[in-house]
Structure formats: C-alpha cells, structure tokens
Coordinates of C-alpha atoms in Angstrom, one line a residue:
M251 CA -23.4 52.5 32.9
P252 CA -22.4 49.6 35.1
A253 CA -21.6 47.6 32.0
I254 CA -18.8 50.0 30.9
P255 CA -16.0 48.5 33.0
M256 CA -16.7 45.1 31.4
L257 CA -15.3 46.4 28.2
F258 CA -11.9 45.9 29.8
S259 CA -12.5 42.4 31.1
N260 CA -10.6 40.7 28.3
K261 CA -8.8 41.4 25.0
F262 CA -11.8 40.4 23.0
N263 CA -13.9 43.2 24.5
V264 CA -11.1 45.7 24.0
L265 CA -11.1 44.8 20.4
L266 CA -14.8 45.3 20.2
L267 CA -14.3 48.7 21.7
W268 CA -11.9 49.7 18.9
K269 CA -14.4 48.4 16.4
C270 CA -17.1 50.5 18.0
L271 CA -14.8 53.5 17.7
C272 CA -14.2 53.0 14.0
L273 CA -18.0 52.7 13.4
L274 CA -19.1 55.5 15.6
V275 CA -17.0 58.1 14.0
V276 CA -19.3 58.0 11.0
L277 CA -22.5 58.2 12.9
V278 CA -22.2 61.4 15.1
G279 CA -21.7 65.1 14.8
C280 CA -19.0 67.0 16.6
N281 CA -18.3 69.7 19.2
P282 CA -16.2 72.4 17.6
P283 CA -12.7 72.8 19.1
G284 CA -12.0 75.3 21.8
E285 CA -10.2 78.6 21.4
P286 CA -6.4 78.5 21.7
V287 CA -6.4 81.8 23.5
K288 CA -8.2 82.2 26.9
C289 CA -8.3 85.4 28.9
S290 CA -9.4 86.0 32.5
T291 CA -10.8 89.4 31.6
K292 CA -11.8 90.7 28.2
D293 CA -8.8 90.2 25.9
S294 CA -6.3 90.6 28.7
N295 CA -4.4 88.4 31.2
C296 CA -4.3 85.5 28.7
T297 CA -2.9 82.1 28.1
V298 CA -2.3 80.4 24.7
T299 CA -1.8 76.8 23.8
N300 CA -2.1 74.5 20.8
S301 CA -5.1 72.5 19.7
Y302 CA -3.7 69.5 21.7
G303 CA -3.7 71.5 25.0
M304 CA 0.0 70.9 25.7
F305 CA 3.4 72.1 24.3
P306 CA 6.3 69.6 24.2
D307 CA 7.8 71.0 27.5
R308 CA 4.3 71.3 29.1
A309 CA 4.9 75.0 29.7
I310 CA 1.9 77.4 30.2
C311 CA 2.4 80.3 27.8
R312 CA 1.0 83.6 29.1
A313 CA 0.4 87.0 27.4
G314 CA -0.8 90.4 28.6
N315 CA -3.4 90.8 25.8
V316 CA -4.8 89.5 22.6
A317 CA -5.9 91.6 19.6
Y318 CA -8.3 90.5 16.8
P319 CA -7.7 92.8 13.8
T320 CA -10.4 92.6 11.1
S321 CA -8.4 94.4 8.4
E322 CA -4.9 95.2 7.3
Q323 CA -5.4 98.8 8.5
E324 CA -6.3 97.6 12.0
L325 CA -3.3 95.2 11.9
V326 CA -1.0 98.1 11.1
S327 CA -2.4 100.1 14.0
I328 CA -1.9 97.2 16.4
V329 CA 1.7 96.5 15.3
S330 CA 2.5 100.2 15.4
A331 CA 1.3 100.6 19.0
A332 CA 3.1 97.6 20.2
T333 CA 6.3 98.6 18.4
K334 CA 6.2 102.1 19.9
S335 CA 6.2 100.5 23.4
K336 CA 8.8 97.9 22.4
R337 CA 6.3 95.2 23.3
K338 CA 6.8 91.5 22.3
M339 CA 4.3 90.1 19.9
K340 CA 3.3 86.7 18.6
V341 CA 0.9 85.7 15.9
V342 CA -1.8 83.0 16.8
T343 CA -4.2 81.4 14.4
H344 CA -7.8 80.3 14.8
F345 CA -7.0 76.6 15.6
S346 CA -3.3 76.7 16.6
H347 CA -2.3 73.2 15.3
S348 CA 1.5 73.5 15.6
I349 CA 3.0 71.4 18.3
P350 CA 6.1 73.5 19.1
K351 CA 6.0 76.8 21.0
L352 CA 5.8 79.1 18.0
V353 CA 2.9 81.1 19.5
C354 CA 4.5 81.8 22.9
P355 CA 5.7 85.4 23.5
D356 CA 8.4 86.0 26.1
G357 CA 7.3 86.8 29.6
Q358 CA 3.7 87.5 30.6
D359 CA 3.2 91.0 29.1
G360 CA 3.4 90.2 25.4
L361 CA 0.7 90.8 22.8
L362 CA -1.0 88.0 20.9
V363 CA -2.2 89.0 17.4
S364 CA -4.9 86.6 16.3
T365 CA -5.7 86.2 12.6
K366 CA -9.1 84.7 13.4
N367 CA -11.0 87.6 11.9
L368 CA -8.6 88.1 8.9
N369 CA -10.6 85.5 7.1
R370 CA -11.8 86.9 3.7
V371 CA -11.1 85.9 0.2
L372 CA -10.1 89.2 -1.4
K373 CA -9.8 88.6 -5.1
T374 CA -10.0 85.8 -7.6
D375 CA -8.6 86.3 -11.1
T376 CA -9.7 83.4 -13.3
D377 CA -7.7 84.6 -16.3
A378 CA -4.4 84.8 -14.4
M379 CA -5.5 81.8 -12.2
T380 CA -4.6 83.5 -9.0
M381 CA -6.5 84.0 -5.7
T382 CA -5.7 86.5 -3.0
V383 CA -6.7 85.8 0.6
E384 CA -6.2 87.1 4.1
S385 CA -3.9 85.0 6.3
G386 CA -6.6 83.8 8.6
V387 CA -8.5 82.1 5.7
T388 CA -8.5 78.3 6.3
L389 CA -7.2 75.8 3.8
R390 CA -10.8 74.5 3.5
Q391 CA -12.0 78.0 2.5
L392 CA -9.3 78.4 0.0
I393 CA -10.0 74.9 -1.6
N394 CA -13.8 75.6 -1.7
E395 CA -13.6 79.1 -3.1
A396 CA -11.1 78.1 -5.7
A397 CA -13.3 75.3 -6.9
K398 CA -16.3 77.7 -7.3
A399 CA -14.1 79.6 -9.8
G400 CA -13.1 76.4 -11.5
L401 CA -9.6 76.5 -10.0
A402 CA -7.5 74.3 -7.7
L403 CA -4.6 74.6 -5.3
P404 CA -2.8 71.5 -6.7
Y405 CA -1.2 70.2 -3.4
A406 CA -2.1 70.7 0.2
P407 CA -1.9 69.2 3.7
Y408 CA -4.5 66.5 4.3
W409 CA -6.0 68.3 7.3
W410 CA -8.1 71.4 6.2
G411 CA -8.2 73.0 9.7
L412 CA -5.1 75.1 9.0
T413 CA -5.0 78.8 8.3
I414 CA -3.0 80.1 5.3
G415 CA -0.6 82.0 7.6
G416 CA -0.1 79.1 9.9
L417 CA 0.6 76.5 7.1
L418 CA 3.0 78.9 5.4
G419 CA 4.8 79.7 8.6
T420 CA 5.6 76.1 9.3
G421 CA 6.2 74.9 5.7
A422 CA 3.1 72.5 5.6
H423 CA 2.8 70.3 2.6
G424 CA 0.9 67.5 0.9
S425 CA 2.6 64.7 -1.1
S426 CA 4.1 65.0 -4.5
L427 CA 7.4 65.2 -6.4
W428 CA 5.6 66.6 -9.5
G429 CA 5.6 70.2 -10.7
K430 CA 6.9 72.5 -8.0
G431 CA 6.2 69.8 -5.5
S432 CA 3.8 69.5 -2.6
S433 CA 4.8 72.5 -0.4
V434 CA 2.0 75.1 -0.4
H435 CA 4.4 77.9 0.0
D436 CA 5.9 77.2 -3.5
Y437 CA 2.6 78.3 -5.1
V438 CA 2.8 81.8 -3.4
V439 CA 3.4 84.6 -5.9
E440 CA 2.7 87.6 -3.8
M441 CA 2.6 88.4 -0.1
R442 CA 2.0 91.3 2.3
I443 CA 3.6 91.4 5.7
V444 CA 3.1 93.9 8.5
S445 CA 6.4 94.4 10.5
P446 CA 7.8 96.8 13.1
A447 CA 9.4 100.0 11.8
K448 CA 11.1 103.1 13.0
A449 CA 9.3 106.1 14.4
E450 CA 9.7 108.1 11.1
D451 CA 7.8 105.2 9.4
G452 CA 5.0 105.2 11.8
Y453 CA 6.3 102.2 13.8
A454 CA 4.9 99.7 11.3
K455 CA 5.5 98.9 7.7
V456 CA 3.7 96.9 5.1
W457 CA 6.1 94.9 2.9
E458 CA 4.7 94.0 -0.5
L459 CA 6.5 91.1 -2.0
N460 CA 6.3 89.3 -5.3
E461 CA 8.3 86.7 -7.2
R462 CA 10.9 89.2 -8.2
D463 CA 11.8 89.8 -4.5
K464 CA 14.3 87.5 -3.0
D465 CA 12.8 88.3 0.4
L466 CA 9.8 86.2 -0.6
D467 CA 12.0 83.1 -0.2
A468 CA 12.4 84.1 3.5
A469 CA 8.7 85.1 4.0
K470 CA 7.3 81.9 2.5
V471 CA 8.4 79.9 5.5
S472 CA 9.1 82.3 8.3
L473 CA 8.1 80.7 11.7
G474 CA 6.2 84.0 12.3
V475 CA 9.4 85.9 13.2
L476 CA 9.2 88.5 10.4
G477 CA 5.8 90.0 11.3
V478 CA 2.2 89.3 10.6
I479 CA 1.2 88.0 7.2
S480 CA -1.7 90.1 6.0
Q481 CA -2.4 88.8 2.5
V482 CA -1.2 86.0 0.3
T483 CA -1.7 85.5 -3.5
F484 CA -1.5 81.9 -4.8
K485 CA -1.0 80.7 -8.4
L486 CA -3.6 78.1 -9.0
Q487 CA -4.5 75.6 -11.7
P488 CA -7.7 74.6 -13.6
L489 CA -9.8 72.3 -11.5
F490 CA -9.2 68.7 -12.4
K491 CA -10.2 65.1 -11.4
R492 CA -8.2 62.4 -9.6
S493 CA -8.4 58.6 -9.4
I494 CA -7.4 56.9 -6.1
T495 CA -6.7 53.3 -5.3
Y496 CA -5.1 51.9 -2.1
V497 CA -3.0 48.7 -2.5
R498 CA -1.7 46.6 0.4
K499 CA 1.7 44.9 0.1
D500 CA 4.4 43.3 2.2
D501 CA 7.0 45.8 3.2
T502 CA 9.9 43.6 2.2
D503 CA 10.9 45.8 -0.7
L504 CA 9.6 49.1 0.7
G505 CA 13.0 50.7 0.6
D506 CA 13.2 50.2 -3.2
E507 CA 9.5 51.1 -3.7
A508 CA 9.8 54.3 -1.7
V509 CA 12.5 55.7 -4.0
T510 CA 10.5 55.2 -7.2
F511 CA 6.8 55.2 -6.2
G512 CA 6.5 59.0 -5.9
K513 CA 7.9 59.5 -9.4
L514 CA 5.3 57.2 -10.8
H515 CA 2.1 58.8 -9.3
E516 CA 1.5 62.5 -8.9
F517 CA -0.2 62.3 -5.4
A518 CA 1.5 59.1 -4.1
D519 CA 1.9 58.4 -0.4
I520 CA 2.4 55.3 1.8
F521 CA 1.0 54.1 5.1
W522 CA 3.7 51.9 6.7
Y523 CA 2.8 49.4 9.4
P524 CA 6.3 48.2 10.3
S525 CA 5.3 45.7 13.1
Q526 CA 2.8 44.1 10.7
R527 CA 5.4 44.2 7.9
K528 CA 2.8 45.8 5.6
A529 CA 2.6 49.0 3.5
I530 CA -0.4 50.6 1.9
Y531 CA 0.4 52.4 -1.4
R532 CA -1.8 55.2 -2.5
I533 CA -2.0 55.1 -6.3
D534 CA -3.3 58.6 -7.0
D535 CA -3.2 60.4 -10.4
R536 CA -5.1 63.0 -12.5
V537 CA -7.6 61.7 -14.9
P538 CA -9.5 63.5 -17.7
I539 CA -12.3 65.8 -16.4
N540 CA -14.9 63.8 -18.3
V541 CA -14.2 60.6 -16.5
S542 CA -17.3 59.6 -14.5
G543 CA -17.1 59.9 -10.7
N544 CA -18.0 62.1 -7.8
G545 CA -15.9 60.7 -5.0
V546 CA -15.2 62.3 -1.6
Y547 CA -12.4 61.8 0.9
N548 CA -13.5 62.2 4.5
F549 CA -10.5 60.7 6.3
T550 CA -11.8 58.6 9.1
P551 CA -9.3 59.7 11.9
F552 CA -10.3 63.3 11.2
R553 CA -14.0 62.7 11.9
S554 CA -15.8 63.3 15.2
T555 CA -16.2 60.7 17.8
L556 CA -18.4 60.2 20.9
S557 CA -16.4 61.5 23.9
L558 CA -17.3 58.4 25.9
V559 CA -15.8 56.1 23.3
L560 CA -12.6 58.2 23.2
A561 CA -12.3 58.0 27.0
L562 CA -12.7 54.2 26.9
V563 CA -10.1 53.9 24.2
R564 CA -7.6 56.1 26.0
S565 CA -8.1 54.1 29.3
S566 CA -7.5 50.9 27.4
E567 CA -4.2 52.2 26.0
E568 CA -3.1 53.6 29.5
T569 CA -3.8 50.2 30.9
Q570 CA -1.7 48.5 28.3
E571 CA 1.1 50.9 28.8
S572 CA 1.2 50.5 32.6
S573 CA 1.0 46.7 32.5
G574 CA 3.5 46.3 29.6
D575 CA 0.8 44.7 27.4
A576 CA 2.6 44.9 24.1
E577 CA 0.6 42.0 22.7
G578 CA -2.7 43.7 23.5
K579 CA -1.5 46.8 21.6
C580 CA -0.5 44.7 18.6
L581 CA -4.0 43.0 18.5
N582 CA -5.7 46.3 18.7
A583 CA -3.5 47.8 16.1
K584 CA -4.4 45.1 13.6
L585 CA -8.1 45.7 14.2
V586 CA -7.7 49.5 13.7
T587 CA -5.6 49.2 10.5
S588 CA -7.8 46.5 9.0
T589 CA -11.0 48.5 9.8
L590 CA -9.5 51.6 8.2
Q591 CA -8.5 49.6 5.2
S592 CA -11.9 47.9 4.7
S593 CA -13.6 51.4 4.9
A594 CA -11.1 52.8 2.3
Y595 CA -9.8 55.2 4.9
G596 CA -12.9 57.4 4.5
L597 CA -13.1 57.4 0.7
T598 CA -16.6 57.1 -0.8
N599 CA -17.5 56.9 -4.5
N600 CA -20.5 59.3 -4.2
G601 CA -20.1 61.0 -0.9
A602 CA -22.1 58.4 0.9
I603 CA -20.8 54.8 0.4
F604 CA -17.7 53.1 -0.8
T605 CA -18.4 50.6 -3.6
G606 CA -14.9 49.9 -4.7
Y607 CA -11.7 51.2 -6.3
P608 CA -10.8 53.4 -8.1
V609 CA -12.5 56.3 -6.4
I610 CA -12.7 59.1 -8.9
G611 CA -13.8 62.7 -8.2
F612 CA -12.9 66.3 -8.3
H613 CA -9.7 67.4 -6.7
N614 CA -11.3 69.7 -4.2
R615 CA -13.4 66.8 -2.8
L616 CA -10.4 64.5 -2.4
Q617 CA -7.4 66.5 -1.4
S618 CA -8.1 67.5 2.3
S619 CA -10.7 66.8 5.0
G620 CA -11.4 67.4 8.7
T621 CA -15.2 67.2 9.4
C622 CA -14.7 67.0 13.2
L623 CA -14.4 70.8 13.0
D624 CA -18.0 71.0 11.9
S625 CA -21.3 71.2 13.8
L626 CA -23.0 73.0 16.6
E627 CA -22.1 72.9 20.3
D628 CA -23.3 69.7 21.9
S629 CA -21.7 70.0 25.4
L630 CA -18.8 67.9 24.4
I631 CA -20.8 64.8 23.8
T632 CA -18.7 64.5 20.6
A633 CA -15.3 66.0 19.8
C634 CA -12.3 65.8 17.6
P635 CA -10.3 62.8 18.9
W636 CA -7.5 65.0 20.3
D637 CA -9.6 67.7 21.9
P638 CA -7.9 68.5 25.3
R639 CA -11.2 69.2 27.0
I640 CA -12.1 65.5 27.1
K641 CA -10.2 62.4 27.9
G642 CA -9.1 61.4 24.4
E643 CA -6.0 61.1 22.3
F644 CA -2.8 62.6 23.8
F645 CA 0.3 62.0 21.7
H646 CA 3.8 63.0 20.7
Q647 CA 4.6 63.5 17.0
T648 CA 8.0 63.2 15.3
T649 CA 8.1 64.3 11.7
F650 CA 11.1 64.6 9.5
S651 CA 12.2 64.4 5.8
I652 CA 14.9 62.1 4.6
S653 CA 16.6 62.6 1.2
L654 CA 15.5 60.2 -1.6
S655 CA 19.2 59.3 -2.0
V656 CA 19.4 57.6 1.4
V657 CA 15.7 56.8 2.2
K658 CA 16.2 53.1 1.3
S659 CA 18.9 52.7 3.9
F660 CA 16.9 54.4 6.6
I661 CA 13.9 52.2 6.0
Q662 CA 16.1 49.1 6.2
D663 CA 17.6 50.3 9.5
V664 CA 14.1 50.7 10.9
Q665 CA 13.2 47.2 9.7
K666 CA 16.3 45.8 11.5
L667 CA 15.0 47.3 14.7
V668 CA 11.6 45.8 14.2
S669 CA 13.1 42.4 13.4
M670 CA 14.7 42.4 16.9
D671 CA 11.2 42.7 18.5
P672 CA 8.3 42.7 16.1
K673 CA 6.0 44.1 18.8
S674 CA 8.1 47.3 19.2
L675 CA 6.2 49.5 16.8
C676 CA 2.6 48.3 17.3
G677 CA 1.9 51.5 19.3
L678 CA 2.5 53.5 16.2
E679 CA -0.1 51.4 14.3
L680 CA -2.8 52.4 16.8
Y681 CA -2.3 55.8 15.2
N682 CA -2.4 54.3 11.6
G683 CA 1.3 53.7 11.4
I684 CA 3.9 55.9 9.7
L685 CA 2.6 58.2 7.0
M686 CA 5.2 58.6 4.2
R687 CA 4.7 61.7 2.0
Y688 CA 6.8 63.0 -0.9
V689 CA 8.3 66.5 -0.8
K690 CA 10.4 68.4 -3.3
A691 CA 13.3 70.7 -2.8
S692 CA 12.2 74.3 -2.4
T693 CA 13.6 77.8 -3.0
A694 CA 12.3 78.9 0.4
Y695 CA 15.3 79.5 2.7
L696 CA 13.7 77.4 5.5
G697 CA 12.0 75.0 3.1
K698 CA 13.1 71.5 2.0
Q699 CA 16.7 71.3 0.9
E700 CA 16.4 68.1 -1.2
D701 CA 13.7 65.9 -2.8
A702 CA 12.8 63.7 0.1
V703 CA 10.3 61.4 1.8
D704 CA 8.6 62.8 4.9
F705 CA 8.0 60.4 7.8
D706 CA 5.1 61.4 10.0
I707 CA 5.1 59.4 13.3
T708 CA 2.4 59.7 16.0
Y709 CA 2.6 57.8 19.3
Y710 CA 1.3 57.6 22.8
R711 CA 2.1 60.3 25.3
S712 CA 1.6 59.9 29.0
K713 CA -0.2 62.5 31.1
D714 CA 2.6 62.0 33.6
P715 CA 5.9 63.5 32.2
M716 CA 8.0 61.1 34.2
A717 CA 6.2 57.9 33.0
P718 CA 8.1 55.9 30.4
R719 CA 6.4 54.5 27.3
L720 CA 6.5 50.9 26.0
Y721 CA 9.5 50.5 23.6
Q722 CA 10.5 54.1 24.1
D723 CA 14.1 53.2 23.4
V724 CA 13.2 52.0 19.9
L725 CA 11.3 55.2 19.0
E726 CA 14.1 57.3 20.3
E727 CA 16.7 55.4 18.3
I728 CA 14.6 55.9 15.1
E729 CA 14.4 59.6 15.9
Q730 CA 18.1 60.0 16.6
M731 CA 19.1 57.8 13.7
A732 CA 17.1 59.9 11.3
L733 CA 18.6 63.1 12.6
L734 CA 22.2 62.1 13.2
K735 CA 22.9 59.4 10.7
Y736 CA 20.6 60.5 7.8
N737 CA 20.7 64.2 8.4
A738 CA 16.9 64.4 8.4
L739 CA 15.2 67.8 8.2
P740 CA 12.6 68.2 10.9
H741 CA 9.1 69.6 10.2
W742 CA 8.7 73.0 11.8
G743 CA 5.2 72.4 13.1
K744 CA 5.3 68.7 14.3
N745 CA 8.2 67.8 16.6
R746 CA 9.6 67.7 20.1
N747 CA 12.4 70.0 21.3
L748 CA 15.4 67.7 20.7
V749 CA 15.0 67.5 16.9
F750 CA 15.5 71.3 16.6
D751 CA 18.9 71.3 18.3
G752 CA 21.4 72.7 15.8
E753 CA 18.6 72.9 13.2
M754 CA 19.8 76.0 11.3
K755 CA 23.0 74.2 10.3
R756 CA 20.9 72.0 8.0
Y757 CA 19.8 75.0 5.8
K758 CA 22.2 76.3 3.2
N759 CA 20.5 79.7 3.1
G760 CA 19.9 79.9 6.9
G761 CA 22.2 82.9 7.1
E762 CA 20.2 84.7 4.4
F763 CA 17.0 84.1 6.3
L764 CA 18.5 85.7 9.4
K765 CA 19.5 88.7 7.4
V766 CA 15.9 89.2 6.2
K767 CA 14.7 88.7 9.8
N768 CA 17.0 91.4 11.0
K769 CA 15.8 93.7 8.2
Y770 CA 12.1 93.2 8.9
D771 CA 12.2 93.1 12.7
P772 CA 15.6 94.4 14.0
W773 CA 14.3 94.6 17.6
G774 CA 13.2 91.0 17.6
L775 CA 9.7 91.9 18.7
F776 CA 8.1 88.9 16.9
S777 CA 10.8 86.6 18.2
S778 CA 10.9 84.7 21.5
E779 CA 13.5 82.8 23.5
W780 CA 12.3 79.6 21.9
T781 CA 12.5 80.9 18.3
D782 CA 15.9 82.4 19.0
Q783 CA 17.1 79.0 20.2
V784 CA 15.8 77.2 17.2
L785 CA 17.3 79.8 14.8
G786 CA 20.7 79.4 16.5
L787 CA 20.7 82.9 18.1
R788 CA 20.8 81.6 21.7
N789 CA 21.8 78.4 23.3
G790 CA 19.9 75.4 22.0
V791 CA 16.4 74.2 22.9
I792 CA 17.7 71.3 25.0
V793 CA 16.3 71.3 28.6
L794 CA 18.4 69.3 31.1
K795 CA 16.5 68.0 34.0
E796 CA 15.5 64.6 35.4
G797 CA 13.3 62.8 32.9
C798 CA 13.9 65.3 30.0
A799 CA 14.7 62.5 27.6
L800 CA 11.3 60.9 28.3
E801 CA 9.6 64.0 26.8
G802 CA 12.0 64.6 23.9
L803 CA 13.5 67.7 25.6
C804 CA 17.0 66.3 25.5
I805 CA 19.0 63.3 24.4
C806 CA 20.1 61.2 27.4
S807 CA 23.7 61.7 28.4
Q808 CA 23.4 60.7 32.0
D809 CA 21.1 58.4 33.7
V810 CA 19.3 61.2 35.5
H811 CA 17.9 62.4 32.1
C812 CA 16.1 59.1 31.8
A813 CA 14.5 59.1 35.2
P814 CA 16.0 55.9 36.7
S815 CA 13.3 56.1 39.4
K816 CA 10.8 55.3 36.7
G817 CA 12.8 52.3 35.4
Y818 CA 14.7 53.9 32.5
L819 CA 18.5 54.1 32.0
C820 CA 20.6 55.7 29.3
K821 CA 22.0 53.0 27.0
P822 CA 23.5 52.9 23.5
G823 CA 21.2 52.2 20.5
K824 CA 20.7 48.7 19.2
T825 CA 21.6 49.4 15.5
F826 CA 22.9 52.9 15.4
P827 CA 26.0 53.2 17.6
D828 CA 25.7 57.0 18.1
A829 CA 22.1 56.8 19.4
R830 CA 21.7 57.5 23.1
V831 CA 18.3 56.1 24.2
C832 CA 16.3 55.7 27.3
A833 CA 16.1 52.0 27.6
R834 CA 13.6 50.3 30.0
V835 CA 15.2 48.0 32.6
N836 CA 13.7 45.3 34.7
T837 CA 10.4 45.1 32.8
K838 CA 8.3 42.4 31.3
T839 CA 9.1 43.6 27.8

C-alpha cells in the first residue's frame, strides 16, 4: 500500500493509472448496485435517490412508505388505498437511473410504488411479432427474451440497466433516423396504466390503450405523472444481424457529416472529441442473416472496475481540478480515448477477442450492454464506475437534441469556442467525449419534435457544490447556446435544472398532454412540485441562491449566483452574446 501515493508523483504515472483502469475493467467481476430506496424500518420512513446517489440540487428525497406490488391486481389495491387517503405517490424503478428528481414525492409522507417485482414477460406472439411485458422488466430482459423467439426490438438505449417503465417515462432512445426512428416508445402498440379514480370507481382505474387511442401519445412519454404503467406491448421485428466498423477522422467537416451520416447508416452514431479535433464515426448497418459472425458489444465504460482503481482515478481528477492542471487532463484524455479506440470500445468478434473490423453479429448481442450490473456481492471490491457507495465517478450530464436543419451551425459554434482555448473541453474527453445520436420526430406529445442529433455530454462534478470546475464558462455557454440560440430539446432523464426552465413551450402538443394528465390524475397525486414546475404548472425550476449557477440550478444574472468567494463571476459568453456564464477570474487558466 505505501506505493499507491507514488502514482500521483508525475504525469507519466497518472497516465499509467488510466491505462491500468482501461485494462482492469476487463479482468474483474462486479458488485451489483445498491437499492435506490432505503428505509429505516421495514418499508417505511424511507429515502429515495438515483443510481448516482445525488440529484442535481443535492436534495434528500423522503417518503413515508414504499410498496412492492407483484401483480396488476396488487398495484390496483395500492393505488386505490393511497387515492382514498389523497396520498401523494411516485413510481420508482429497480435501478433509478434518471438524473432529475422524477421519483421524489412531495413532503415526507408520500408513497413510493416500486416496479422492482413487476418483472415478468407476459406474452410473446411470434405471428404478430409482439411482446407484452410488465413495466419493471429490464431492457436486457426484453432483448434476450425477444431473441429467444427470433424477434428483436430494433432500436434501444445502449445501457441495458433500464426498466421498460423508466425508459418510456423519460423518452429514452438509441440512434437511428430509419423506420420509426430510435425512440423505444414509438414501438409501443398497447399499454395498461393504473391511475387514481373516484370513489364510485373504486379509487383506482386501469386504462387500456392501443394505437387507436390518442391518449397513447401522452402515455408513451409521461414522466410518471399519469399513474403507474402496468403492462406494455411492443411491436418487434424478425431478429437480424449487423455489421459495425468505427472510423476515426478529423472533425473539420463534422458539421456537414453530421447532417448526412445518419441517413446513410441505420445505426449510425458519432463520438466527438472536440479538444483533439477528432470524431469517431460508427458505420453500422444490417446485413443478411447468413453472413458469418458472432460479435458481441460489451461497452468498456459500462463494465465493472476495481474500487481502488476508481478511487485513484477520481483523486487524480480532483487534484487536476484544484490545481488548474488542464494540460494533465488533456494528456489523460488522449490516453483514455486512444485505449478505448484500440480496444474497439468493447466490441469483440466472437465474444472473447477483437480481431478487426467489421464486427458482425446478431442484433441482440450488439445493441446494448452493461455487465457491471452482473455478479455476486464482493464487499464492494468492484463496482460500476459511478456507484455512490465508493469513491468513483461523480458527474453532471447535459443532454439535448438539436434539429438537423441547424446542427451544422451549432457544431461550428462549439468549434469556435474550442479554437479560443483547445484545452477547454479535454475534461469531456475523460468521459469519452460527446456522444452524438440520431433521433426522429415522434407522435408522442412529449417526444422529439423534429429529426435531430442528440448531444450527450458528461463531465466532472465536485463533491463541494460551491467549488468551480475547470472551464466551467465554456460548458455553460455550450449549454445555453444550445437551448437559447438553437432551441434544443432537453432529454427528460439526463439534465440539470436550468435546461427545464420553460420546457413545455417547446412542445406543440404540450397542452394536449396536460389535458390527458388532468383526465388520468385530476388530483395530481402522481405529480410533485418538481414535475409541476417542469410542466409549467408552477413557477420554474430555477433555484436562486449563492452558487446556484455552479450546479446548473440557475443561469447567472448576478455575481452572487456564481459564488464570487470561489473565484467565479457572471460574464457574457465568448461567442453567443445572450449566454450568461460563470467565468473563472484570477486563475492560472
């Protein structure tokens, strides 16, 4: 153990640490994640959080009780009893991966309804190519069970540790402009929802929806405010094979490429490393079923890691942040991205080793992964990298979609910011850069409004809410530029508070959604102060206090919001005149 501090003695050893991280993730098992709901007594006096252990405003969400229904009948009884007593309710999933406070009931006496035990596949119809599942079924279960029947969900998020109810509630998606597009909810053909009801209806009602019901367009992306999803039926496709090749290019013409690339390849996406001026293009298409190949995608950042290694890596980044070592971050970022690229991001040609592109295999083995969820308890010797029970990754995420018609201009604006200081976005590249996915316009009232590119940005978050980040002003300008200049549409499950301010004005059918909400839950028992704010029913989600802009709880309008005691002042943006950013003053950078 005495040798461990030597890892931080110079940049070379820090680089070795990162290299060890990338190698160790393939060698160890994993401690499964903790439960999002914890109660001081059996199922009562509870707290609820997300899988990262912290909401954007760092609030502790409390509830009086949690219920674990095992059937729709039990679910009806639970909703009925709570409705009769006019008790607030919130649905919580097994893993709780959404970053915003979607699972927090108002006050401390609310009821959490967990879908953890609503986890059965109920029916598979191979002739109709449909599958009916309970809402607590995970994406991984759905993919595997469909494959056993020779079927496939064509598009899905890349992380399989999501439940069906959770991913529908937040509009989760993969990457495609083909067919109906990459949003999972657009493949829903039937749904059952349990909602509050009047006394003469037994205080609970089961709504049965199909494609002929316009209410389905509200229920497909609902933020959990209509009730509890009980069952979902998906329209699937025959199982098929895919061929994947990653190609590295300069990002000089990324603006032009981004507009056309998604139309050329069915499962296209792009990793963008803006400080390195590089982009990794995923050439990914269907191939005939008889083409040889048994490839597997086990995405490297979703694998388990030794907790000791994670702690060392986190300490390294904290040291770089506190000392203003942007150069160190850039060196580490190059090692991380090059190691991921050389290991094909976790692709293997046969489930064991990578021998070269293209990687060809069945769709169910390539579309999603998350093996850090697997394995037996090991006393947290290993864990998912973001597990809050250890010292590991702790980050913010900003995710938004920008219309294909203006995405080129947005990319060029980001490139202008980077050209002013090439080191400014190295911190993003420690988290594998900006993931660009393609999404198609949806009929869902709270779904995507236009064909667009989704930008998924992950970056360092301090344990101290008043501590500024390196180049925070650049990241904030990108965020505000996307929202205010390019009218970006935020992801419901991956953002900080400020992006949701005035959110409902961006949806042409937002008013129709609110009508359905009032019909299904007129008493607002499945709503909270936070969801009311997001839906425009109360004052916005902005929190005004010293340092609020540092955490994405507000846009700075006075110096106090930027915590001047921590060296940040509110200044205009560098390229976007309407941006108001917390700019670091009197620093080495």
